[in-house]
Short mmCIF file of C-alpha atoms (C1' of nucleotides) in Angstrom, two decimals:
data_model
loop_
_atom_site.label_atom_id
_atom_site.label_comp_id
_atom_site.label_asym_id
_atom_site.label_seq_id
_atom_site.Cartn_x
_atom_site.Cartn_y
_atom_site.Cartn_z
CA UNK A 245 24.42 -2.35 33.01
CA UNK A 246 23.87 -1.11 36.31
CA UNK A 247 20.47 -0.37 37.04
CA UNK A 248 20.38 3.28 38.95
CA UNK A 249 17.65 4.11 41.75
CA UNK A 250 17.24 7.71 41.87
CA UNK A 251 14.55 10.12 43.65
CA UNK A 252 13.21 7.18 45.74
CA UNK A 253 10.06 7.14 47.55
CA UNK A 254 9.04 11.34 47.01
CA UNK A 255 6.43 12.81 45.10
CA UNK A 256 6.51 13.86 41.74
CA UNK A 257 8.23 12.73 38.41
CA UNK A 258 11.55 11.47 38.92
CA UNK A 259 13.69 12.72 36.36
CA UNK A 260 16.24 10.72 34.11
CA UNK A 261 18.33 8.50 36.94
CA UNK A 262 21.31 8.50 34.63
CA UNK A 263 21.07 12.57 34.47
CA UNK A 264 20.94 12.65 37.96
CA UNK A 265 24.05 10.66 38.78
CA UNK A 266 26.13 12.29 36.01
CA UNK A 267 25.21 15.92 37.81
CA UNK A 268 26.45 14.60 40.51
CA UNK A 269 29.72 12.96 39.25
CA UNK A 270 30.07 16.31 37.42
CA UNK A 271 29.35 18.55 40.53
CA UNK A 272 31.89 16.48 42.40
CA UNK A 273 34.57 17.07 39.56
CA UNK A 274 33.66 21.40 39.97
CA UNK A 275 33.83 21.45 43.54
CA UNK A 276 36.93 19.54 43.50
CA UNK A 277 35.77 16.73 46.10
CA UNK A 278 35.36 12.78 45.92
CA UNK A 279 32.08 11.14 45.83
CA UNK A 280 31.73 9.23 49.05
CA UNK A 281 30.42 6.10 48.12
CA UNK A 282 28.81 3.76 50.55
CA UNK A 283 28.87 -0.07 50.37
CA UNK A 284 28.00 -1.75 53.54
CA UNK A 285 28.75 -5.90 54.29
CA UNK A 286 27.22 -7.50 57.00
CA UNK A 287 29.73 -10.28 58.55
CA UNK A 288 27.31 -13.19 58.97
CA UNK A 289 29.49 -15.46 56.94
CA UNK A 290 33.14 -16.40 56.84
CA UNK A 291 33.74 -16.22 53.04
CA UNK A 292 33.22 -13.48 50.44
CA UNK A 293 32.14 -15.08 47.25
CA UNK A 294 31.48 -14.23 43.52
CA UNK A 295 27.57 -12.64 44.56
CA UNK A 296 29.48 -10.09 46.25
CA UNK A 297 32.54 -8.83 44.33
CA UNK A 298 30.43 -7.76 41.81
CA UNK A 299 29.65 -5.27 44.31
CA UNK A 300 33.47 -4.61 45.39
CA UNK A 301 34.23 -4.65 41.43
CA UNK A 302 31.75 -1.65 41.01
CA UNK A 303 33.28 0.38 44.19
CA UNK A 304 36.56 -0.49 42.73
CA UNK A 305 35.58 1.58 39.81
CA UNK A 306 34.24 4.21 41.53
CA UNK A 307 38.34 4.75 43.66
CA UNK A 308 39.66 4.20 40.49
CA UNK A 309 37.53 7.11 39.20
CA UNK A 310 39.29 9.19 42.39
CA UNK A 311 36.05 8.60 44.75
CA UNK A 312 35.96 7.40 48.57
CA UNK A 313 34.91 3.96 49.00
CA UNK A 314 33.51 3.80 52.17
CA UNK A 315 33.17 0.12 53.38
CA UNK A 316 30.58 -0.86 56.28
CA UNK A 317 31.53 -3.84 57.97
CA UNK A 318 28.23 -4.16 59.76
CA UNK A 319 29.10 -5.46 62.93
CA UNK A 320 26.49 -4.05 64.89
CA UNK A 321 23.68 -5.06 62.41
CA UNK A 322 24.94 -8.30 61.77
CA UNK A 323 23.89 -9.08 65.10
CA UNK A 324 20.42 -8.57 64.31
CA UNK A 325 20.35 -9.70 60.51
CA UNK A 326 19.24 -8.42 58.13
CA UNK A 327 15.62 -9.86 57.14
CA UNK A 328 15.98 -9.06 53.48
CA UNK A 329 15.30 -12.74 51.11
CA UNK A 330 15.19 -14.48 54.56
CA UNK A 331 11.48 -16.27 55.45
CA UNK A 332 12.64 -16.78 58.94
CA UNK A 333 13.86 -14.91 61.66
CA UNK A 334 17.75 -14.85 61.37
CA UNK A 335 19.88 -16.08 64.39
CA UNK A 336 21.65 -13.94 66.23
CA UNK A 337 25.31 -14.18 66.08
CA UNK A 338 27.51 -13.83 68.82
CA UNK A 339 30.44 -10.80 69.05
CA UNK A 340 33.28 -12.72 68.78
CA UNK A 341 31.90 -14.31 65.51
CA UNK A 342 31.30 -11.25 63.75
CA UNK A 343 34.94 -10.02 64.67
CA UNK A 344 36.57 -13.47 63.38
CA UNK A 345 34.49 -12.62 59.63
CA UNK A 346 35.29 -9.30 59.60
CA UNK A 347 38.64 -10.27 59.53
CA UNK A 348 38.55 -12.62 57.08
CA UNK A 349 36.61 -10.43 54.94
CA UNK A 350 39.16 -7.97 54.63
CA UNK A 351 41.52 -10.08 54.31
CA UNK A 352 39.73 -11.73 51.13
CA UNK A 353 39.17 -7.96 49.66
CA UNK A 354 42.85 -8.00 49.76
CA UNK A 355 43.95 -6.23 52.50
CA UNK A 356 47.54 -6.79 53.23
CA UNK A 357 47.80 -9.02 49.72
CA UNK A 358 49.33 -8.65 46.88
CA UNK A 359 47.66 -5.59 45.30
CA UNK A 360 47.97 -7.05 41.98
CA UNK A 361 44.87 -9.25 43.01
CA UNK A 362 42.94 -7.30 45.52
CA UNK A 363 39.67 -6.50 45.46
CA UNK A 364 39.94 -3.52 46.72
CA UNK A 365 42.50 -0.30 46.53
CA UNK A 366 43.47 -0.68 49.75
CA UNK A 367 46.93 1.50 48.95
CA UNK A 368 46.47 4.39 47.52
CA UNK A 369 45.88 7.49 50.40
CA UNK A 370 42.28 8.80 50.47
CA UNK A 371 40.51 5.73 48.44
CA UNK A 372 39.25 3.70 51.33
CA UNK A 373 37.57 4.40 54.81
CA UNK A 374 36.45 1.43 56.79
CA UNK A 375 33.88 1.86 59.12
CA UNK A 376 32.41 -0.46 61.83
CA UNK A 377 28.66 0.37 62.56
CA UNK A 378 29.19 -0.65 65.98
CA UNK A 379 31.08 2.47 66.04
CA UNK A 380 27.72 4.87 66.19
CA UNK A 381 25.00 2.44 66.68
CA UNK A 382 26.13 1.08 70.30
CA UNK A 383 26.06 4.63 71.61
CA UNK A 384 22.16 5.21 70.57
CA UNK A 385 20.05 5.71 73.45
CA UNK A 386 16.26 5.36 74.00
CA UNK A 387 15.35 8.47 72.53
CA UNK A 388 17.62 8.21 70.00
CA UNK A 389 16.12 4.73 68.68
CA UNK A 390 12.56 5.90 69.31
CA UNK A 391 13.16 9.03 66.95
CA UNK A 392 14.31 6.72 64.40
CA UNK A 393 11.43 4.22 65.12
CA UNK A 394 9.14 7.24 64.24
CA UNK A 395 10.59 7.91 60.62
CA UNK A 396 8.69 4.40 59.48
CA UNK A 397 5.90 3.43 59.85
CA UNK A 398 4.55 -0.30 60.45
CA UNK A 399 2.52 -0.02 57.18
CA UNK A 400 5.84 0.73 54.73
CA UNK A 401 7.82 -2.11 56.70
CA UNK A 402 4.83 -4.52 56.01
CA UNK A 403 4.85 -3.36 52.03
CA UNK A 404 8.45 -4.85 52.12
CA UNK A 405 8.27 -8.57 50.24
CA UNK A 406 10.00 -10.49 52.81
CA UNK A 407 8.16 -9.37 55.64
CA UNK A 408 4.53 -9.33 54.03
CA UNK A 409 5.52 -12.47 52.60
CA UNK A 410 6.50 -13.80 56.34
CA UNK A 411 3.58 -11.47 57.65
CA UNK A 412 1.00 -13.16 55.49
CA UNK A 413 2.07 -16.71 55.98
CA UNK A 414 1.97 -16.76 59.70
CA UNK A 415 5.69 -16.78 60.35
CA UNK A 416 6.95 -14.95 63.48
CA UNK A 417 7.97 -11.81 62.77
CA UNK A 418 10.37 -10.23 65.95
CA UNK A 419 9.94 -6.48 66.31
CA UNK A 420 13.75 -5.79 65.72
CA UNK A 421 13.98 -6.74 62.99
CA UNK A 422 11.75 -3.52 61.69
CA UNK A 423 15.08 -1.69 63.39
CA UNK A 424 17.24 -3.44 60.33
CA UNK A 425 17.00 -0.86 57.44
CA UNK A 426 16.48 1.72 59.93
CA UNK A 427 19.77 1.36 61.09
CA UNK A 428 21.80 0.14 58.16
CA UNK A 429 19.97 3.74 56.45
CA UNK A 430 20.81 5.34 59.48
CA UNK A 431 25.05 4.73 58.54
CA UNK A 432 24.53 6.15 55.55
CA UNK A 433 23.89 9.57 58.15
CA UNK A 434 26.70 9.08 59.82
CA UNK A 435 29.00 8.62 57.33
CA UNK A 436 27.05 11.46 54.56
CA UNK A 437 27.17 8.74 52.12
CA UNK A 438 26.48 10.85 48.67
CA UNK A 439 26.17 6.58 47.09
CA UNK A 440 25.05 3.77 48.62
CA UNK A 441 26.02 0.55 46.09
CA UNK A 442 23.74 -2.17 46.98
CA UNK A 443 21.73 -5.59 45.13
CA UNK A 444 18.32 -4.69 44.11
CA UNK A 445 16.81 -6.91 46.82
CA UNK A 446 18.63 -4.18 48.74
CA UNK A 447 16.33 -1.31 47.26
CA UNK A 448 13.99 -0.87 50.38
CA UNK A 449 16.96 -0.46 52.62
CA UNK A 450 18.80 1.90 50.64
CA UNK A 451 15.87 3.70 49.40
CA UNK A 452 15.55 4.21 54.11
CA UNK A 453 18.45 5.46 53.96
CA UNK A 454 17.49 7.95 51.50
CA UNK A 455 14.43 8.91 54.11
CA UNK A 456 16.53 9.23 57.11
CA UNK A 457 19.64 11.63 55.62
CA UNK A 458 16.45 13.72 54.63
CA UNK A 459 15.09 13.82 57.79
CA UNK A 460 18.15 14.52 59.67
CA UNK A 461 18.88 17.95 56.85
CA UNK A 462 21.06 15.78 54.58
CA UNK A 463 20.93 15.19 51.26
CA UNK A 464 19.34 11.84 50.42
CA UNK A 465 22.24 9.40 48.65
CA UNK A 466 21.88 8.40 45.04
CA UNK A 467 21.07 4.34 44.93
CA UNK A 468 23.12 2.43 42.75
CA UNK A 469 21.35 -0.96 43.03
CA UNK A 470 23.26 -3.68 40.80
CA UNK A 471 22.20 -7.32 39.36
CA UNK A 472 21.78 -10.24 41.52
CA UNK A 473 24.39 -12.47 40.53
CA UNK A 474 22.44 -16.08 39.80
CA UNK A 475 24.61 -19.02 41.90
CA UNK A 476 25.73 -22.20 40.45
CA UNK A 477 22.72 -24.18 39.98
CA UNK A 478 21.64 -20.95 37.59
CA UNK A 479 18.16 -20.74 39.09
CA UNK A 480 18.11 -19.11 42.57
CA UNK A 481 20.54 -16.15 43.55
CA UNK A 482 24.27 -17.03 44.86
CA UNK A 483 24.08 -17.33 48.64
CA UNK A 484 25.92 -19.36 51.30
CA UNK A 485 22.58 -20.60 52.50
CA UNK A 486 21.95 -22.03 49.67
CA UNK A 487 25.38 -23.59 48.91
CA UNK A 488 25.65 -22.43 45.28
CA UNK A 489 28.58 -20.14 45.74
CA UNK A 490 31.55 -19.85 44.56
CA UNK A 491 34.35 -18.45 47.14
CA UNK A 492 37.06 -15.67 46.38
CA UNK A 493 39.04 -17.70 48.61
CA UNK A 494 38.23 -21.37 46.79
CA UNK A 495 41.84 -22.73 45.56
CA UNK A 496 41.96 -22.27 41.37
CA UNK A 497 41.10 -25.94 40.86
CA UNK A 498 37.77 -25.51 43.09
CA UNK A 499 36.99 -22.54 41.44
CA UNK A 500 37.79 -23.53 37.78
CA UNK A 501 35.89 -26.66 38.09
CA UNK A 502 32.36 -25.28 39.55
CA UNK A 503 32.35 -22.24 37.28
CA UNK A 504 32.80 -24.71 34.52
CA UNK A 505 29.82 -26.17 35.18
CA UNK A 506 27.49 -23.77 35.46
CA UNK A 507 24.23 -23.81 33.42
CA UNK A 508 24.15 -22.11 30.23
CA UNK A 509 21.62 -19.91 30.84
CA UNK A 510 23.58 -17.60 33.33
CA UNK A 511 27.09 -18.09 32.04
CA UNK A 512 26.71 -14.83 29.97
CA UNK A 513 25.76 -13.06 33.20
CA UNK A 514 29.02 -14.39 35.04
CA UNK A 515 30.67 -12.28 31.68
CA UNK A 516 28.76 -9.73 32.28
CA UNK A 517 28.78 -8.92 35.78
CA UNK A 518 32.10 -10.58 36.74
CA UNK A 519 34.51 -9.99 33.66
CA UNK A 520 35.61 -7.29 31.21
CA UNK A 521 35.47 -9.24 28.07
CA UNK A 522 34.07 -7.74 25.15
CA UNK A 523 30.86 -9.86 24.57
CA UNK A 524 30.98 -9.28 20.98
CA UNK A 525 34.60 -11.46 20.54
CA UNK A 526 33.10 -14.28 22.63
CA UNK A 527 33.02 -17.69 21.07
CA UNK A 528 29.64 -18.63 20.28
CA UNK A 529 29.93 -22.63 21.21
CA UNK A 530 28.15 -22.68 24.58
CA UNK A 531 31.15 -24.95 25.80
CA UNK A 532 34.14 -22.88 24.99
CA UNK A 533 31.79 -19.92 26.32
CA UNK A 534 31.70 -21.57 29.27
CA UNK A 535 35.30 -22.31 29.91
CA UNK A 536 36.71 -19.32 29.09
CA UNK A 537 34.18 -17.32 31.51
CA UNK A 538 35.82 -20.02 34.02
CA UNK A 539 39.18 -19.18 33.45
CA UNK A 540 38.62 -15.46 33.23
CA UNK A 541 37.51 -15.75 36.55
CA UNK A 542 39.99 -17.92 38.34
CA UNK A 543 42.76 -15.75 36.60
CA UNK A 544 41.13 -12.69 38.06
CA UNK A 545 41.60 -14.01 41.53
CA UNK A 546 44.43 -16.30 41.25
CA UNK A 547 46.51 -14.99 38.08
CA UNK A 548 46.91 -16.52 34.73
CA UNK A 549 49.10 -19.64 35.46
CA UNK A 550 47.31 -20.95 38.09
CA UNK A 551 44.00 -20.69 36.23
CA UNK A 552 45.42 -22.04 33.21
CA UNK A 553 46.75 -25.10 35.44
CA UNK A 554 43.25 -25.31 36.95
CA UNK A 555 41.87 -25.99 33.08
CA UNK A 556 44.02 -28.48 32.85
CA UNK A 557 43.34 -30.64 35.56
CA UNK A 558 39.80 -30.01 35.79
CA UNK A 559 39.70 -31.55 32.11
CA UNK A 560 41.95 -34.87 33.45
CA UNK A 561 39.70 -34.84 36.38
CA UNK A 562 36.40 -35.21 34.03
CA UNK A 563 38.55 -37.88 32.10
CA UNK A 564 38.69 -39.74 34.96
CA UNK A 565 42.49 -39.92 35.49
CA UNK A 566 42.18 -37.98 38.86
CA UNK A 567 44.27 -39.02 41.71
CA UNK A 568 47.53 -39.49 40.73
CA UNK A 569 49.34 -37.61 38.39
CA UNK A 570 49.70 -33.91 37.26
CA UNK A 571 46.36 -33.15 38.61
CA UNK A 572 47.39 -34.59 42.32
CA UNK A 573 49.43 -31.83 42.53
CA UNK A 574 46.39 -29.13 43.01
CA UNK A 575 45.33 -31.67 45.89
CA UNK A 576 44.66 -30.42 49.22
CA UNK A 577 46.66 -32.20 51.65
CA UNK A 578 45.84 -34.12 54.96
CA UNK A 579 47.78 -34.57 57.60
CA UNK A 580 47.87 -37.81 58.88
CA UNK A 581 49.19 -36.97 62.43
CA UNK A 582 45.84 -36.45 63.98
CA UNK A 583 45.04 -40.28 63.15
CA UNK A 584 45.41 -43.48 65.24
CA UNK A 585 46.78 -46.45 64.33
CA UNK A 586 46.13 -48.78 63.08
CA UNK A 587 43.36 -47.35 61.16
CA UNK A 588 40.24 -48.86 59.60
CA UNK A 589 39.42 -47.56 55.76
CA UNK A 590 36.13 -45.48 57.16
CA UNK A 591 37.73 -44.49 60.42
CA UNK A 592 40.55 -42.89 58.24
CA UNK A 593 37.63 -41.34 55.29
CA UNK A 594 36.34 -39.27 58.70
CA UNK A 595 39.95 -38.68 60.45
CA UNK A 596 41.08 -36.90 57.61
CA UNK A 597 37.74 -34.68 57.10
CA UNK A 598 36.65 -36.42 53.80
CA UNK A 599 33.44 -37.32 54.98
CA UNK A 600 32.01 -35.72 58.01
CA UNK A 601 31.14 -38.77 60.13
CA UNK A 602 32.77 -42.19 60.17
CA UNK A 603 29.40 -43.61 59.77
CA UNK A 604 28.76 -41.50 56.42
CA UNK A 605 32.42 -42.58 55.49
CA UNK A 606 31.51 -46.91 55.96
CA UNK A 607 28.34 -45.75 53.11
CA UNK A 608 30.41 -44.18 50.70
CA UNK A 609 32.83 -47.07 51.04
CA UNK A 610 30.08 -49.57 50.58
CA UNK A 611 28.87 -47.63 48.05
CA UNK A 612 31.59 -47.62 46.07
CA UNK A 613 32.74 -44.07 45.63
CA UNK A 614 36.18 -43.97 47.56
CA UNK A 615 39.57 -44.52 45.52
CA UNK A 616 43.02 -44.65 47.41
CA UNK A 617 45.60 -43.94 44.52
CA UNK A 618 42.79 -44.95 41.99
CA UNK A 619 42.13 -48.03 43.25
CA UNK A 620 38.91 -48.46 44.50
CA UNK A 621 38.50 -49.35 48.32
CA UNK A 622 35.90 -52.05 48.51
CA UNK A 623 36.26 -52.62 52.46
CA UNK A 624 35.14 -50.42 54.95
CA UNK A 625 37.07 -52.24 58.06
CA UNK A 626 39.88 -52.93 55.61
CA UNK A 627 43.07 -51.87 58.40
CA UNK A 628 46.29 -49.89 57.49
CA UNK A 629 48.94 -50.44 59.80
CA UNK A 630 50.46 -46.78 59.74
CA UNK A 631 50.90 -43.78 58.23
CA UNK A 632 54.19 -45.21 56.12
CA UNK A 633 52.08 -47.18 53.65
CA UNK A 634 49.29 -43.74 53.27
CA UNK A 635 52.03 -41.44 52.98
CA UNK A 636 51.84 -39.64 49.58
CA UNK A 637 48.72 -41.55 48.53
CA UNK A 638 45.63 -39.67 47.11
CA UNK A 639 42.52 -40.42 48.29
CA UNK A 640 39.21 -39.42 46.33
CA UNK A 641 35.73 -39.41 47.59
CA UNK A 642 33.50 -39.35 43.97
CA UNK A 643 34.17 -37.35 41.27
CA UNK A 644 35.33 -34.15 42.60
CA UNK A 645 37.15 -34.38 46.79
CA UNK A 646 40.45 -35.67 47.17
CA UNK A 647 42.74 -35.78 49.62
CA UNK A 648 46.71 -35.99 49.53
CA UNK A 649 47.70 -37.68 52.84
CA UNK A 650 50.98 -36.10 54.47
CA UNK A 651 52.75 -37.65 57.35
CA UNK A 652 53.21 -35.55 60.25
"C1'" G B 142 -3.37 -12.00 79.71
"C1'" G B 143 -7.64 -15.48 77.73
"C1'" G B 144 -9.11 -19.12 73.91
"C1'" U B 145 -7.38 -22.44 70.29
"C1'" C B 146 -4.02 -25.19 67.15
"C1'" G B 147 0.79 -26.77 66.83
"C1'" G B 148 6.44 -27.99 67.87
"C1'" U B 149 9.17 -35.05 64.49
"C1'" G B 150 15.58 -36.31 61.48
"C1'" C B 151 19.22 -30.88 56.68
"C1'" C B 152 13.97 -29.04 55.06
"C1'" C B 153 8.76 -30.24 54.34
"C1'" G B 154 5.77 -33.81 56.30
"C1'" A B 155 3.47 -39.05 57.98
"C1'" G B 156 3.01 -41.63 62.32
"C1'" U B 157 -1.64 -41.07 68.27
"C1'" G B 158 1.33 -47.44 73.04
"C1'" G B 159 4.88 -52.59 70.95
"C1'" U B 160 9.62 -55.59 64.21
"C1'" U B 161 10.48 -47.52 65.11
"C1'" A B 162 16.75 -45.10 63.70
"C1'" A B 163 11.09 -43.88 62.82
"C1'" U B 164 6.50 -44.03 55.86
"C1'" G B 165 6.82 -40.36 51.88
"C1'" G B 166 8.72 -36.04 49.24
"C1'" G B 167 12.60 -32.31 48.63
"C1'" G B 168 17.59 -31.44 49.05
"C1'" G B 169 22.40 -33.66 49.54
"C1'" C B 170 26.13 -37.46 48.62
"C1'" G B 171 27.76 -41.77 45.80
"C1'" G B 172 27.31 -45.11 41.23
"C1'" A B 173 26.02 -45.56 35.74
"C1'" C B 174 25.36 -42.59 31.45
"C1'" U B 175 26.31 -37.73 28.56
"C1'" G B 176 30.24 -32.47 25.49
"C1'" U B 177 30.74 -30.10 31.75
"C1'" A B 178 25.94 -29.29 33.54
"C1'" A B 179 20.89 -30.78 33.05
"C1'" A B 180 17.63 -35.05 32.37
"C1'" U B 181 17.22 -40.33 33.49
"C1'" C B 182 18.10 -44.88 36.25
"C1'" C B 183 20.24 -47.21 40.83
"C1'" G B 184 22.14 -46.91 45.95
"C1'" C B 185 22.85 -44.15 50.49
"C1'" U B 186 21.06 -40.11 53.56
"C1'" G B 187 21.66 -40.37 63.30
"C1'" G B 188 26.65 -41.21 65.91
"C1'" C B 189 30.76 -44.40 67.32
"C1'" U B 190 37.96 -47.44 64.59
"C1'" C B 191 30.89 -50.88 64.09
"C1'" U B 192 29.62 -58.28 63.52
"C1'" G B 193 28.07 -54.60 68.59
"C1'" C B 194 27.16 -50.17 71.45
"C1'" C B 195 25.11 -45.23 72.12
"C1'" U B 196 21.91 -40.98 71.43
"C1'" A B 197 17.14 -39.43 69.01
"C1'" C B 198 10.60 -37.16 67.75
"C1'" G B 199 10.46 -28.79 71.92
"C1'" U B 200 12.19 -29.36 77.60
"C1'" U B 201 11.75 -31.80 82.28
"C1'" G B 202 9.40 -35.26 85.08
"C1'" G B 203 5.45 -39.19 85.44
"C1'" U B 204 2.23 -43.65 84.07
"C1'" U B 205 3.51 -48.51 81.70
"C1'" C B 206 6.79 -54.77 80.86
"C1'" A B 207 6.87 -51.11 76.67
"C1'" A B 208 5.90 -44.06 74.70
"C1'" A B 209 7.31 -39.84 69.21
"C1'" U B 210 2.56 -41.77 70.61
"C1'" C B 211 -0.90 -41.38 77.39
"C1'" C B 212 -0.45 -37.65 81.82
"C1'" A B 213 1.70 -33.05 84.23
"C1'" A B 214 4.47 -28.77 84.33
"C1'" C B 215 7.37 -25.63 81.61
"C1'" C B 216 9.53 -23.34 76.97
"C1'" C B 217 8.59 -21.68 71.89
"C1'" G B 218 5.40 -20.36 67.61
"C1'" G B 219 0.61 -19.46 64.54
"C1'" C B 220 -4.39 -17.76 64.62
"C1'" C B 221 -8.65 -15.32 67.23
"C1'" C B 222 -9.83 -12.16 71.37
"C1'" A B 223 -7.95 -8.37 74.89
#
RNA sequence: GGGUCGGUGCCCGAGUGGUUAAUGGGGGCGGACUGUAAAUCCGCUGGCUCUGCCUACGUUGGUUCAAAUCCAACCCGGCCCA
């Protein structure tokens, strides 16, 4: 399934890419040493989701086959962003912001969790190196940067998609940006990656890397370039940005209930690239297709129980008996300390983070999608005294957002 | 550096002195409907414990009873030239 970039940008025929990786695997096994396989993650975001850990899944494999996953949490590139699928200059993000994902990141790969669920091997001695960029690309100097400014050139950055694309429509291009793949190949020097995993959109970049191991006497990296993983509204690919994503750290019911909805067209890539299931046993109604690929998923992350429990609610929440009952129970909770009494109905929607504004909160109210205990609230200004008569109530904003208020 | 065009709400994009919180589209959210979704129809889509008040059309000043609309300076971008 994975679709293997070999020989890159050189002359010549480029033999069979499968042959090439499997003399390498095999010349690894003779000379007794580990692949060291490269898989770099830039910490723009706060959350890993599902468009990634197809990516972590594959490097999994690769420990599991006794190799070195080396991770690149790229907080030095980060900073600059990477201009790959974007049709706008990227913001730059500050260094404290870049720490605080990196950090989370980890922590979703499953570092210091229960290795049952992790992402990652982060246990066993020898599997895993992670590596901060920041580590060799602070130190560059002028000459340094200007050497590896002189292994492009401004005609093979321009044949890259996004920035012809950018190039030809009149959007601003900034110069560092050209620096991007030079530096993100330019880790795969420093740390003599023999693999670099990547998307396909990521071929350019890898295929850099490739060019600058060469230059500086190493030998280039094989590219492993996998699927993009198609996000929830099955058409464009699964990025934050875009808000089709699915988190690894989304609670079961979350999870459950937007993988069951996803189009049909792209639910047999979720099997593909996100589960082991035999395709051939699948069941060949579209629905029950669907929901298992669901719960194959949220058992993955959050074991079989919860995801099982997810099912279950997410089919009483499509019934329409949300907000009380068994399915409550999945409910996130709200405090109700942070709010002053006595409250008005949208002052409370807002208070408790259910809508983002207590103007958008009076709408929804007027508009009839807000239920307190399944009753609906018709009232924006209608006043609750204190938290006492809240306490232990659910309250649902549409279909899909509830709320269990807390005291305290 | 010179010339020229332009910077409007989440995005695109109207509006060139006065019912303008600002036409329209996209997206989003909510409602109805359906086997989830999609499609379709309807409503909403600045903020504020809100019968009112406050901020908004790159920034800062200015002209005017009145400015997104006029003027000035500045900032940012595209294109052409250097």
């Amino acid at each position: 399934m994975a679709d293997l970039f070999p020989a890159g940008s050189g002359a010549g025929a480029c033999s069979d890419p499968d042959q090439q990786l499997a003399a390498r695997l095999e010349e690894a096994e003779r000379a007794g040493r580990p692949l060291r396989i490269k898989l770099g993650i830039d910490p723009t975001g706060s959350d890993i989701h599902l468009g990634h850990s197809l990516l972590f899944r594959k490097l999994r494999a690769f420990q599991d086959a006794g190799h070195i996953a080396v991770l690149i949490i790229g907080d030095f590139t980060a900073r600059i962003g990477d201009p790959t699928g974007k049709s706008a200059t990227r913001v730059q993000l500050s260094a404290a912001a870049v720490e605080a994902n990196a950090a989370t990141y980890l922590q979703q790969l499953g570092q210091g969790q229960d290795p049952e669920r992790a992402l990652l091997d982060f246990e066993t001695p020898g599997r895993l190196e992670v590596r901060r960029n920041s580590e060799w690309l602070t130190g560059l100097d002028l000459p340094q940067v200007i050497e590896l400014l002189g292994i492009s050139t401004v005609g093979q950055m321009l044949a890259k998609e996004d920035f012809s694309n950018r190039y030809g429509s009149g959007a601003p291009i900034s110069l560092h940006e050209f620096l991007y793949p030079l530096l993100q190949g330019y880790d795969s020097v420093q740390v003599q990656a023999d693999l670099e995993l990547g998307g396909t959109d990521q071929k350019f970049n890898v295929a850099m890397g490739r060019d600058l191991q060469r230059h500086f006497g190493q030998r280039p990296q094989f590219g492993m370039l996998l699927p993009i993983l198609p996000g929830l509204d099955g058409v464009q690919k699964m990025s934050k940005s875009l808000g089709n994503t699915v988190g690894l750290a989304e609670d079961p019911l979350s999870m459950y209930s937007k993988l069951e909805k996803v189009p049909d067209a792209v639910v047999d890539d979720y099997l593909t690239l996100l589960t082991d299931l035999d395709m051939a046993d699948l069941p060949q109604n579209p629905r029950e297709r669907q929901k298992l690929m669901a719960l194959e998923i949220t058992q993955a992350r959050h074991g079989g129980p919860a995801a099982a429990a997810a099912q279950v609610d997410a089919a009483k929440l499509v019934a329409g008996a949300a907000g009380s009952g068994a399915a409550a129970a999945e409910v996130p909770e709200a405090s109700l300390a942070a709010v002053n009494f006595p409250a008005k109905a949208f002052y409370l929607l807002s208070a408790v983070g259910l809508c983002a504004s207590s103007s958008e909160a009076r709408r929804q109210i007027q508009g009839g999608g807000v239920k307190l205990d399944g009753e609906k609230l018709a009232d924006p200004n209608q006043e609750f005294a204190g938290p006492e008569v809240l306490a232990g109530k659910v309250l649902q904003l549409g279909k899909k957002t509830f709320r269990r208020l807390v005291a305290g």
